[in-house]
Amino acid sequence: MAVTIRDVAKAAGVSISTVSRALAAPEQVAEATRVHVQETARAMGYRPNRAARGLITGRTGSIGLVVPDLENPFFGSVCKGVQARARAAGYAVFIADTDEDPMVEAEVVRSLAKQVDGVILCSVRSTDADVEHFAAESPIVLVNRKLGDIPSITFDNGGGLRSVMAHLVALGHRKIAYAAGPVTSWSNSERTAAFRAFAFESPDLDLVELGNFPPFFSGGIQAGDLAIASGATAVVSFNDLVAVGLIDRLRQRGLSAPHDISVAGFDNVPVSTLVWPNLTTVDFPRVQMGRASVDLLLDTVLERAGAGRVVPDIPVELIVRQSTGVAPVRAIERPDDRPILQTQLSGT
Amino acid sequence: MAVTIRDVAKAAGVSISTVSRALAAPEQVAEATRVHVQETARAMGYRPNRAARGLITGRTGSIGLVVPDLENPFFGSVCKGVQARARAAGYAVFIADTDEDPMVEAEVVRSLAKQVDGVILCSVRSTDADVEHFAAESPIVLVNRKLGDIPSITFDNGGGLRSVMAHLVALGHRKIAYAAGPVTSWSNSERTAAFRAFAFESPDLDLVELGNFPPFFSGGIQAGDLAIASGATAVVSFNDLVAVGLIDRLRQRGLSAPHDISVAGFDNVPVSTLVWPNLTTVDFPRVQMGRASVDLLLDTVLERAGAGRVVPDIPVELIVRQSTGVAPVRAIERPDDRPILQTQLSGT
DNA sequence: CGAAACAGTGAAAAGGTTTGCAGAATGTAC
DNA sequence: GTACATTCTGCAAACCTTTTCACTGTTTCG
């Protein structure tokens, strides 16, 4: 059926060793033979049997990618990056969707680990202990999570949060809320921590935490009412979906962004530009993240150079669109001895 | 390093053949031995080396999935379905993103074909000739395209279009436009054909075709102006993204859906419920489609039963939301004997 | 000119599994 | 008790490739 190295050898009149070398280690074989063999192989449409090769080399030429939810555009982008870079490096990509379930995750990692050279775990939902267990069993790279000295790729969540805050403060907002995401989310912890740090550094601002909310549209609906009740003039949402839900809830309540409340998100998913008002958000270059994770994994696996090297956070970028604007004047109307001005409010 | 069948055999005090059989063909081995071997294997954490197995059986235990763009939520869903069903059947999934490029597609299919038992080609962009070539080389299933007697899974595009039309007509619309998608899209051809058939069957309606437009938000912007100019009171868009863009353009022009023009889409991507107004659209059960394609591929590959069987179109469902409504009165106000009218414009 | 290095090639082993075949053990029928 | 069927198990081949080692013939250097 399929053409094997033996067929090529026979056709080219050389031994199979020579064919193997002509294709895999061209410098070890004489110019003439090499050319002849290579042409014969190409003419016959020979492709090495990966199973046989893997059997002897111990390497499979493929990597695994585990994501919580393929339908989530965030992970779709990461996949795209991973897949592109892996293919460029001659690796194939096994994909596994865990449906956000840690149990499935464990099972999937275990079964995948045996048939790949390494695994990229994206936004893994398992406990620290489990993740360390995975790492002990096979080469892994963590995406969107940091744990011990397991190689990982992360975004600069803190930097992103600070840019949004600076943006909102510059627009005159003094009471700003953070609508938190799931407690189990590492990204959320990072953002919350940065938010608190920011609050600590800016005692003149009035910063409130809301939530936690599920990271979907529905979470934004919940967050909307709380945000209105809080009296904040601006809300930073855990992600874009929450921001969209929040804005929708404002609309339902007869308010609007950014007129009444400014709303910003995280991720810059495609939806950000489809809704009205377009979302001010922190862009996370996800495709780049996918690429970086492959590079890191390949470095670790192949140990070409710095295994275990530390990769800096991927920088993120604030994208200002229409969902944020100057603080509304009404927020300044408040009783008595502290008159009508925003500048005054915040004490500046 | 890894525990092999040999280790298990030694530990269990049997031959490797027995171990192999105890795990793969349990009925061929005595109850007692089988239990003993299975327990030993499990205790030692034995997992068969897939490369070795593949080498001898000629099967890899994995399938390939080729999609044009992983960032597109439509394909993300299909992936999810494919991946879930494949894993349930003990298959792993190789994924490949072609970036909408037929050249990449050909290369990817060729390199993937050698390391999997079969390939699922989703919304393939290659020419008929190329696709037939793929099919000749390896077992494939086409998703979202029909070609000769290559096994394929498709949605009932025609049925979907007819439901939307019926819906709009029931709402009193008489001049309805179809904003067409890319000419290269098989789905678009189907929908266009159904639209024309509908026009033929309903001579009393005034049906106009607009486009073709790129299947994105930007295409909807273009479509918006043309739709307004056409005088149609309702527009059926090639997909949801176009519908969203179209609605946005209406808003920019000071009009709104459904008040001035009703807008419907296709696909029911998650965005449909995130925008305002929520989109009336035809739901395509994509995850189910992914599952069905795996089943079909496995049936074909393993030839368990009906290879080459014909799979009926997957039924689709109209989901009525807020972007469609009763035809505006202005459309009905018309001077008597058939003056200024749209019906007239297009000449039926 | 001889020895040594070297380049190019082939033979053969190894890698882990499945499976056809044969042998051993047990049970059955006469 | 013998012949025979049946059930279970082990041996060994086969799958295709990479890679070590050895061999041949050529070049280089002293």
PDB file of C-alpha atoms in Angstrom, chain A residues 47-299:
ATOM      1  CA  ARG A  47       6.591   9.907   3.592  1.00  0.00           C
ATOM      2  CA  PRO A  48       8.299   8.363   6.606  1.00  0.00           C
ATOM      3  CA  ASN A  49       5.976   6.383   8.814  1.00  0.00           C
ATOM      4  CA  ARG A  50       5.715   8.453  11.955  1.00  0.00           C
ATOM      5  CA  ALA A  51       4.796   5.525  14.126  1.00  0.00           C
ATOM      6  CA  ALA A  52       7.927   3.644  13.191  1.00  0.00           C
ATOM      7  CA  ARG A  53      10.055   6.700  13.641  1.00  0.00           C
ATOM      8  CA  GLY A  54       8.458   7.474  16.964  1.00  0.00           C
ATOM      9  CA  LEU A  55       8.987   3.952  18.116  1.00  0.00           C
ATOM     10  CA  ILE A  56      12.700   4.197  17.742  1.00  0.00           C
ATOM     11  CA  THR A  57      13.364   7.838  18.501  1.00  0.00           C
ATOM     12  CA  GLY A  58      10.971   7.996  21.428  1.00  0.00           C
ATOM     13  CA  ARG A  59       9.627  11.239  20.042  1.00  0.00           C
ATOM     14  CA  THR A  60       6.270  11.632  18.443  1.00  0.00           C
ATOM     15  CA  GLY A  61       6.618  14.905  16.608  1.00  0.00           C
ATOM     16  CA  SER A  62       3.435  16.151  18.145  1.00  0.00           C
ATOM     17  CA  ILE A  63       2.344  18.227  21.077  1.00  0.00           C
ATOM     18  CA  GLY A  64      -0.866  18.352  23.050  1.00  0.00           C
ATOM     19  CA  LEU A  65      -3.008  21.366  23.704  1.00  0.00           C
ATOM     20  CA  VAL A  66      -5.564  21.351  26.479  1.00  0.00           C
ATOM     21  CA  VAL A  67      -8.140  24.110  26.712  1.00  0.00           C
ATOM     22  CA  PRO A  68     -11.243  24.542  28.867  1.00  0.00           C
ATOM     23  CA  ASP A  69     -13.617  25.491  26.076  1.00  0.00           C
ATOM     24  CA  LEU A  70     -13.066  25.624  22.358  1.00  0.00           C
ATOM     25  CA  GLU A  71     -16.189  27.664  21.812  1.00  0.00           C
ATOM     26  CA  ASN A  72     -14.722  30.492  23.814  1.00  0.00           C
ATOM     27  CA  PRO A  73     -13.078  32.812  21.302  1.00  0.00           C
ATOM     28  CA  PHE A  74     -10.288  33.501  23.750  1.00  0.00           C
ATOM     29  CA  PHE A  75      -9.084  29.928  23.504  1.00  0.00           C
ATOM     30  CA  GLY A  76      -9.812  29.752  19.826  1.00  0.00           C
ATOM     31  CA  SER A  77      -7.204  32.413  19.290  1.00  0.00           C
ATOM     32  CA  VAL A  78      -4.676  30.686  21.491  1.00  0.00           C
ATOM     33  CA  CYS A  79      -5.241  27.476  19.559  1.00  0.00           C
ATOM     34  CA  LYS A  80      -4.670  29.291  16.355  1.00  0.00           C
ATOM     35  CA  GLY A  81      -1.325  30.578  17.527  1.00  0.00           C
ATOM     36  CA  VAL A  82      -0.250  27.253  18.930  1.00  0.00           C
ATOM     37  CA  GLN A  83      -1.267  25.381  15.855  1.00  0.00           C
ATOM     38  CA  ALA A  84       0.468  27.762  13.478  1.00  0.00           C
ATOM     39  CA  ARG A  85       3.744  27.820  15.334  1.00  0.00           C
ATOM     40  CA  ALA A  86       3.770  24.089  15.927  1.00  0.00           C
ATOM     41  CA  ARG A  87       3.217  23.339  12.302  1.00  0.00           C
ATOM     42  CA  ALA A  88       5.983  25.712  11.310  1.00  0.00           C
ATOM     43  CA  ALA A  89       8.261  23.764  13.627  1.00  0.00           C
ATOM     44  CA  GLY A  90       7.192  20.451  12.104  1.00  0.00           C
ATOM     45  CA  TYR A  91       4.992  19.436  14.980  1.00  0.00           C
ATOM     46  CA  ALA A  92       1.376  18.375  14.832  1.00  0.00           C
ATOM     47  CA  VAL A  93      -1.090  19.426  17.495  1.00  0.00           C
ATOM     48  CA  PHE A  94      -3.461  17.232  19.441  1.00  0.00           C
ATOM     49  CA  ILE A  95      -6.325  19.166  20.860  1.00  0.00           C
ATOM     50  CA  ALA A  96      -8.447  18.458  23.881  1.00  0.00           C
ATOM     51  CA  ASP A  97     -11.378  20.354  25.290  1.00  0.00           C
ATOM     52  CA  THR A  98     -12.066  19.763  28.965  1.00  0.00           C
ATOM     53  CA  ASP A  99     -15.456  21.432  29.171  1.00  0.00           C
ATOM     54  CA  GLU A 100     -14.168  23.434  32.125  1.00  0.00           C
ATOM     55  CA  ASP A 101     -14.133  20.255  34.158  1.00  0.00           C
ATOM     56  CA  PRO A 102     -11.035  19.527  36.299  1.00  0.00           C
ATOM     57  CA  MET A 103     -11.811  15.804  36.334  1.00  0.00           C
ATOM     58  CA  VAL A 104     -11.881  15.637  32.573  1.00  0.00           C
ATOM     59  CA  GLU A 105      -8.760  17.720  32.563  1.00  0.00           C
ATOM     60  CA  ALA A 106      -6.828  15.223  34.631  1.00  0.00           C
ATOM     61  CA  GLU A 107      -7.947  12.314  32.509  1.00  0.00           C
ATOM     62  CA  VAL A 108      -7.217  14.130  29.290  1.00  0.00           C
ATOM     63  CA  VAL A 109      -3.766  15.192  30.346  1.00  0.00           C
ATOM     64  CA  ARG A 110      -2.922  11.698  31.414  1.00  0.00           C
ATOM     65  CA  SER A 111      -4.027  10.059  28.199  1.00  0.00           C
ATOM     66  CA  LEU A 112      -2.556  12.777  26.040  1.00  0.00           C
ATOM     67  CA  ALA A 113       0.789  12.799  27.802  1.00  0.00           C
ATOM     68  CA  LYS A 114       1.678   9.355  26.500  1.00  0.00           C
ATOM     69  CA  GLN A 115       1.290  10.212  22.874  1.00  0.00           C
ATOM     70  CA  VAL A 116       2.948  13.584  22.633  1.00  0.00           C
ATOM     71  CA  ASP A 117       6.301  15.127  23.350  1.00  0.00           C
ATOM     72  CA  GLY A 118       4.836  17.774  25.579  1.00  0.00           C
ATOM     73  CA  VAL A 119       1.595  19.401  26.611  1.00  0.00           C
ATOM     74  CA  ILE A 120       0.427  22.996  26.691  1.00  0.00           C
ATOM     75  CA  LEU A 121      -2.120  23.550  29.416  1.00  0.00           C
ATOM     76  CA  CYS A 122      -4.208  26.602  28.819  1.00  0.00           C
ATOM     77  CA  SER A 123      -6.005  28.254  31.733  1.00  0.00           C
ATOM     78  CA  VAL A 124      -5.927  24.988  33.565  1.00  0.00           C
ATOM     79  CA  ARG A 125      -8.697  24.529  36.133  1.00  0.00           C
ATOM     80  CA  SER A 126      -7.064  21.857  38.262  1.00  0.00           C
ATOM     81  CA  THR A 127      -5.661  22.399  41.737  1.00  0.00           C
ATOM     82  CA  ASP A 128      -2.042  23.321  42.264  1.00  0.00           C
ATOM     83  CA  ALA A 129      -1.329  19.819  43.532  1.00  0.00           C
ATOM     84  CA  ASP A 130      -2.788  18.202  40.430  1.00  0.00           C
ATOM     85  CA  VAL A 131      -0.952  20.525  38.124  1.00  0.00           C
ATOM     86  CA  GLU A 132       2.327  19.741  39.847  1.00  0.00           C
ATOM     87  CA  HIS A 133       1.497  16.131  39.349  1.00  0.00           C
ATOM     88  CA  PHE A 134       1.045  16.660  35.625  1.00  0.00           C
ATOM     89  CA  ALA A 135       4.332  18.487  35.486  1.00  0.00           C
ATOM     90  CA  ALA A 136       6.111  15.632  37.218  1.00  0.00           C
ATOM     91  CA  GLU A 137       4.825  13.155  34.671  1.00  0.00           C
ATOM     92  CA  SER A 138       5.472  14.949  31.426  1.00  0.00           C
ATOM     93  CA  PRO A 139       6.890  18.136  29.997  1.00  0.00           C
ATOM     94  CA  ILE A 140       4.246  20.813  30.248  1.00  0.00           C
ATOM     95  CA  VAL A 141       3.877  24.506  29.720  1.00  0.00           C
ATOM     96  CA  LEU A 142       1.299  26.486  31.595  1.00  0.00           C
ATOM     97  CA  VAL A 143      -0.567  29.230  29.831  1.00  0.00           C
ATOM     98  CA  ASN A 144      -2.351  31.832  31.907  1.00  0.00           C
ATOM     99  CA  ARG A 145      -1.188  30.500  35.204  1.00  0.00           C
ATOM    100  CA  LYS A 146       1.941  30.556  37.271  1.00  0.00           C
ATOM    101  CA  LEU A 147       2.908  27.760  39.585  1.00  0.00           C
ATOM    102  CA  GLY A 148       6.282  27.089  41.132  1.00  0.00           C
ATOM    103  CA  ASP A 149       8.936  26.870  38.478  1.00  0.00           C
ATOM    104  CA  ILE A 150       6.805  25.161  35.898  1.00  0.00           C
ATOM    105  CA  PRO A 151       7.480  26.919  32.600  1.00  0.00           C
ATOM    106  CA  SER A 152       4.641  29.297  31.934  1.00  0.00           C
ATOM    107  CA  ILE A 153       3.395  32.024  29.664  1.00  0.00           C
ATOM    108  CA  THR A 154       1.305  34.769  31.148  1.00  0.00           C
ATOM    109  CA  PHE A 155      -0.049  38.160  30.310  1.00  0.00           C
ATOM    110  CA  ASP A 156       0.782  41.268  32.264  1.00  0.00           C
ATOM    111  CA  ASN A 157      -2.549  41.372  34.067  1.00  0.00           C
ATOM    112  CA  GLY A 158      -1.345  43.911  36.585  1.00  0.00           C
ATOM    113  CA  GLY A 159      -0.073  46.261  33.928  1.00  0.00           C
ATOM    114  CA  GLY A 160      -3.332  45.962  32.058  1.00  0.00           C
ATOM    115  CA  LEU A 161      -5.359  46.797  35.091  1.00  0.00           C
ATOM    116  CA  ARG A 162      -3.187  49.799  35.868  1.00  0.00           C
ATOM    117  CA  SER A 163      -3.622  51.183  32.349  1.00  0.00           C
ATOM    118  CA  VAL A 164      -7.383  50.997  32.617  1.00  0.00           C
ATOM    119  CA  MET A 165      -7.356  52.662  35.994  1.00  0.00           C
ATOM    120  CA  ALA A 166      -5.082  55.430  34.808  1.00  0.00           C
ATOM    121  CA  HIS A 167      -7.370  55.946  31.833  1.00  0.00           C
ATOM    122  CA  LEU A 168     -10.464  56.200  33.994  1.00  0.00           C
ATOM    123  CA  VAL A 169      -8.848  58.467  36.542  1.00  0.00           C
ATOM    124  CA  ALA A 170      -7.705  60.725  33.759  1.00  0.00           C
ATOM    125  CA  LEU A 171     -11.324  60.960  32.625  1.00  0.00           C
ATOM    126  CA  GLY A 172     -12.236  62.270  36.026  1.00  0.00           C
ATOM    127  CA  HIS A 173     -13.610  59.140  37.636  1.00  0.00           C
ATOM    128  CA  ARG A 174     -13.092  58.936  41.343  1.00  0.00           C
ATOM    129  CA  LYS A 175     -15.343  56.095  42.363  1.00  0.00           C
ATOM    130  CA  ILE A 176     -14.433  53.037  40.355  1.00  0.00           C
ATOM    131  CA  ALA A 177     -15.594  49.453  40.745  1.00  0.00           C
ATOM    132  CA  TYR A 178     -13.968  46.194  39.746  1.00  0.00           C
ATOM    133  CA  ALA A 179     -16.423  43.475  38.780  1.00  0.00           C
ATOM    134  CA  ALA A 180     -14.468  40.381  39.688  1.00  0.00           C
ATOM    135  CA  GLY A 181     -14.420  37.085  37.829  1.00  0.00           C
ATOM    136  CA  PRO A 182     -14.390  33.532  39.180  1.00  0.00           C
ATOM    137  CA  VAL A 183     -12.382  32.928  42.331  1.00  0.00           C
ATOM    138  CA  THR A 184     -10.751  29.955  40.677  1.00  0.00           C
ATOM    139  CA  SER A 185      -9.342  32.094  37.917  1.00  0.00           C
ATOM    140  CA  TRP A 186      -5.684  32.912  38.232  1.00  0.00           C
ATOM    141  CA  SER A 187      -6.115  35.930  35.986  1.00  0.00           C
ATOM    142  CA  ASN A 188      -8.801  37.242  38.275  1.00  0.00           C
ATOM    143  CA  SER A 189      -6.539  36.928  41.305  1.00  0.00           C
ATOM    144  CA  GLU A 190      -3.880  38.884  39.495  1.00  0.00           C
ATOM    145  CA  ARG A 191      -6.266  41.628  38.513  1.00  0.00           C
ATOM    146  CA  THR A 192      -7.819  41.796  41.925  1.00  0.00           C
ATOM    147  CA  ALA A 193      -4.413  42.044  43.517  1.00  0.00           C
ATOM    148  CA  ALA A 194      -3.444  44.843  41.160  1.00  0.00           C
ATOM    149  CA  PHE A 195      -6.706  46.604  41.858  1.00  0.00           C
ATOM    150  CA  ARG A 196      -6.075  46.484  45.597  1.00  0.00           C
ATOM    151  CA  ALA A 197      -2.531  47.648  45.156  1.00  0.00           C
ATOM    152  CA  PHE A 198      -3.821  50.529  43.101  1.00  0.00           C
ATOM    153  CA  ALA A 199      -6.325  51.363  45.823  1.00  0.00           C
ATOM    154  CA  PHE A 200      -3.577  51.329  48.384  1.00  0.00           C
ATOM    155  CA  GLU A 201      -1.441  53.673  46.345  1.00  0.00           C
ATOM    156  CA  SER A 202      -4.334  56.036  45.685  1.00  0.00           C
ATOM    157  CA  PRO A 203      -6.080  56.709  48.959  1.00  0.00           C
ATOM    158  CA  ASP A 204      -7.868  59.645  47.407  1.00  0.00           C
ATOM    159  CA  LEU A 205      -9.822  57.338  45.128  1.00  0.00           C
ATOM    160  CA  ASP A 206     -12.885  55.405  46.118  1.00  0.00           C
ATOM    161  CA  LEU A 207     -12.390  51.883  44.825  1.00  0.00           C
ATOM    162  CA  VAL A 208     -14.877  49.106  45.364  1.00  0.00           C
ATOM    163  CA  GLU A 209     -14.859  45.433  44.530  1.00  0.00           C
ATOM    164  CA  LEU A 210     -17.997  43.742  43.259  1.00  0.00           C
ATOM    165  CA  GLY A 211     -18.595  40.092  42.677  1.00  0.00           C
ATOM    166  CA  ASN A 212     -17.437  37.461  42.038  1.00  0.00           C
ATOM    167  CA  PHE A 213     -19.398  36.975  38.876  1.00  0.00           C
ATOM    168  CA  PRO A 214     -19.410  34.189  36.322  1.00  0.00           C
ATOM    169  CA  PRO A 215     -17.307  35.283  33.362  1.00  0.00           C
ATOM    170  CA  PHE A 216     -20.198  35.481  30.928  1.00  0.00           C
ATOM    171  CA  PHE A 217     -22.870  37.845  29.715  1.00  0.00           C
ATOM    172  CA  SER A 218     -25.083  36.669  32.559  1.00  0.00           C
ATOM    173  CA  GLY A 219     -22.437  37.671  35.071  1.00  0.00           C
ATOM    174  CA  GLY A 220     -22.489  41.133  33.563  1.00  0.00           C
ATOM    175  CA  ILE A 221     -26.223  41.376  34.104  1.00  0.00           C
ATOM    176  CA  GLN A 222     -25.727  40.668  37.794  1.00  0.00           C
ATOM    177  CA  ALA A 223     -22.817  43.027  37.966  1.00  0.00           C
ATOM    178  CA  GLY A 224     -24.860  45.783  36.361  1.00  0.00           C
ATOM    179  CA  ASP A 225     -27.306  46.145  39.203  1.00  0.00           C
ATOM    180  CA  LEU A 226     -24.577  46.034  41.801  1.00  0.00           C
ATOM    181  CA  ALA A 227     -22.586  48.605  39.908  1.00  0.00           C
ATOM    182  CA  ILE A 228     -25.536  50.974  39.744  1.00  0.00           C
ATOM    183  CA  ALA A 229     -26.202  50.508  43.438  1.00  0.00           C
ATOM    184  CA  SER A 230     -22.584  51.116  44.307  1.00  0.00           C
ATOM    185  CA  GLY A 231     -22.668  54.615  42.924  1.00  0.00           C
ATOM    186  CA  ALA A 232     -19.479  54.071  40.961  1.00  0.00           C
ATOM    187  CA  THR A 233     -19.117  56.128  37.801  1.00  0.00           C
ATOM    188  CA  ALA A 234     -16.906  53.564  36.134  1.00  0.00           C
ATOM    189  CA  VAL A 235     -16.663  49.797  36.199  1.00  0.00           C
ATOM    190  CA  VAL A 236     -13.758  47.638  35.166  1.00  0.00           C
ATOM    191  CA  SER A 237     -15.085  44.198  34.303  1.00  0.00           C
ATOM    192  CA  PHE A 238     -13.259  40.917  34.607  1.00  0.00           C
ATOM    193  CA  ASN A 239     -13.644  40.347  30.893  1.00  0.00           C
ATOM    194  CA  ASP A 240     -15.382  41.641  27.816  1.00  0.00           C
ATOM    195  CA  LEU A 241     -18.404  39.407  28.108  1.00  0.00           C
ATOM    196  CA  VAL A 242     -19.133  40.671  31.572  1.00  0.00           C
ATOM    197  CA  ALA A 243     -18.691  44.199  30.286  1.00  0.00           C
ATOM    198  CA  VAL A 244     -21.175  43.574  27.490  1.00  0.00           C
ATOM    199  CA  GLY A 245     -23.701  42.104  29.890  1.00  0.00           C
ATOM    200  CA  LEU A 246     -23.195  44.988  32.224  1.00  0.00           C
ATOM    201  CA  ILE A 247     -23.802  47.526  29.499  1.00  0.00           C
ATOM    202  CA  ASP A 248     -26.911  45.666  28.459  1.00  0.00           C
ATOM    203  CA  ARG A 249     -28.200  45.777  31.995  1.00  0.00           C
ATOM    204  CA  LEU A 250     -27.590  49.501  32.137  1.00  0.00           C
ATOM    205  CA  ARG A 251     -29.654  49.844  29.001  1.00  0.00           C
ATOM    206  CA  GLN A 252     -32.443  47.772  30.524  1.00  0.00           C
ATOM    207  CA  ARG A 253     -32.406  50.087  33.515  1.00  0.00           C
ATOM    208  CA  GLY A 254     -32.609  53.139  31.340  1.00  0.00           C
ATOM    209  CA  LEU A 255     -28.993  54.119  31.709  1.00  0.00           C
ATOM    210  CA  SER A 256     -26.223  54.037  29.189  1.00  0.00           C
ATOM    211  CA  ALA A 257     -22.493  53.707  28.828  1.00  0.00           C
ATOM    212  CA  PRO A 258     -20.473  55.820  28.841  1.00  0.00           C
ATOM    213  CA  HIS A 259     -22.962  58.554  29.597  1.00  0.00           C
ATOM    214  CA  ASP A 260     -23.970  57.334  33.022  1.00  0.00           C
ATOM    215  CA  ILE A 261     -21.331  54.774  33.787  1.00  0.00           C
ATOM    216  CA  SER A 262     -18.129  54.045  31.935  1.00  0.00           C
ATOM    217  CA  VAL A 263     -17.423  50.372  31.363  1.00  0.00           C
ATOM    218  CA  ALA A 264     -14.164  48.683  30.420  1.00  0.00           C
ATOM    219  CA  GLY A 265     -13.323  45.048  29.832  1.00  0.00           C
ATOM    220  CA  PHE A 266     -10.419  42.688  29.423  1.00  0.00           C
ATOM    221  CA  ASP A 267      -9.347  40.475  26.514  1.00  0.00           C
ATOM    222  CA  ASN A 268     -10.424  42.395  23.443  1.00  0.00           C
ATOM    223  CA  VAL A 269     -12.431  39.531  22.057  1.00  0.00           C
ATOM    224  CA  PRO A 270     -13.953  40.176  18.630  1.00  0.00           C
ATOM    225  CA  VAL A 271     -17.273  40.967  20.206  1.00  0.00           C
ATOM    226  CA  SER A 272     -15.816  44.187  21.584  1.00  0.00           C
ATOM    227  CA  THR A 273     -16.235  45.896  18.277  1.00  0.00           C
ATOM    228  CA  LEU A 274     -19.590  44.376  17.444  1.00  0.00           C
ATOM    229  CA  VAL A 275     -21.553  45.830  20.306  1.00  0.00           C
ATOM    230  CA  TRP A 276     -22.618  49.368  20.767  1.00  0.00           C
ATOM    231  CA  PRO A 277     -20.877  51.227  22.280  1.00  0.00           C
ATOM    232  CA  ASN A 278     -17.670  49.525  21.184  1.00  0.00           C
ATOM    233  CA  LEU A 279     -15.822  48.358  24.212  1.00  0.00           C
ATOM    234  CA  THR A 280     -12.825  50.006  25.796  1.00  0.00           C
ATOM    235  CA  THR A 281     -10.752  47.000  26.729  1.00  0.00           C
ATOM    236  CA  VAL A 282      -7.306  45.634  27.406  1.00  0.00           C
ATOM    237  CA  ASP A 283      -6.050  43.737  24.420  1.00  0.00           C
ATOM    238  CA  PHE A 284      -4.453  40.398  25.188  1.00  0.00           C
ATOM    239  CA  PRO A 285      -2.462  39.230  22.191  1.00  0.00           C
ATOM    240  CA  ARG A 286      -3.649  35.662  22.371  1.00  0.00           C
ATOM    241  CA  VAL A 287      -2.278  34.377  19.132  1.00  0.00           C
ATOM    242  CA  GLN A 288       1.122  35.602  20.174  1.00  0.00           C
ATOM    243  CA  MET A 289       0.624  33.849  23.482  1.00  0.00           C
ATOM    244  CA  GLY A 290      -0.057  30.602  21.655  1.00  0.00           C
ATOM    245  CA  ARG A 291       3.104  30.995  19.653  1.00  0.00           C
ATOM    246  CA  ALA A 292       5.159  31.808  22.709  1.00  0.00           C
ATOM    247  CA  SER A 293       3.917  28.746  24.517  1.00  0.00           C
ATOM    248  CA  VAL A 294       4.986  26.489  21.684  1.00  0.00           C
ATOM    249  CA  ASP A 295       8.414  28.060  21.617  1.00  0.00           C
ATOM    250  CA  LEU A 296       8.765  27.579  25.325  1.00  0.00           C
ATOM    251  CA  LEU A 297       7.626  23.992  25.177  1.00  0.00           C
ATOM    252  CA  LEU A 298       9.947  23.167  22.342  1.00  0.00           C
ATOM    253  CA  ASP A 299      12.841  24.773  24.165  1.00  0.00           C
TER     254      ASP A 299
END
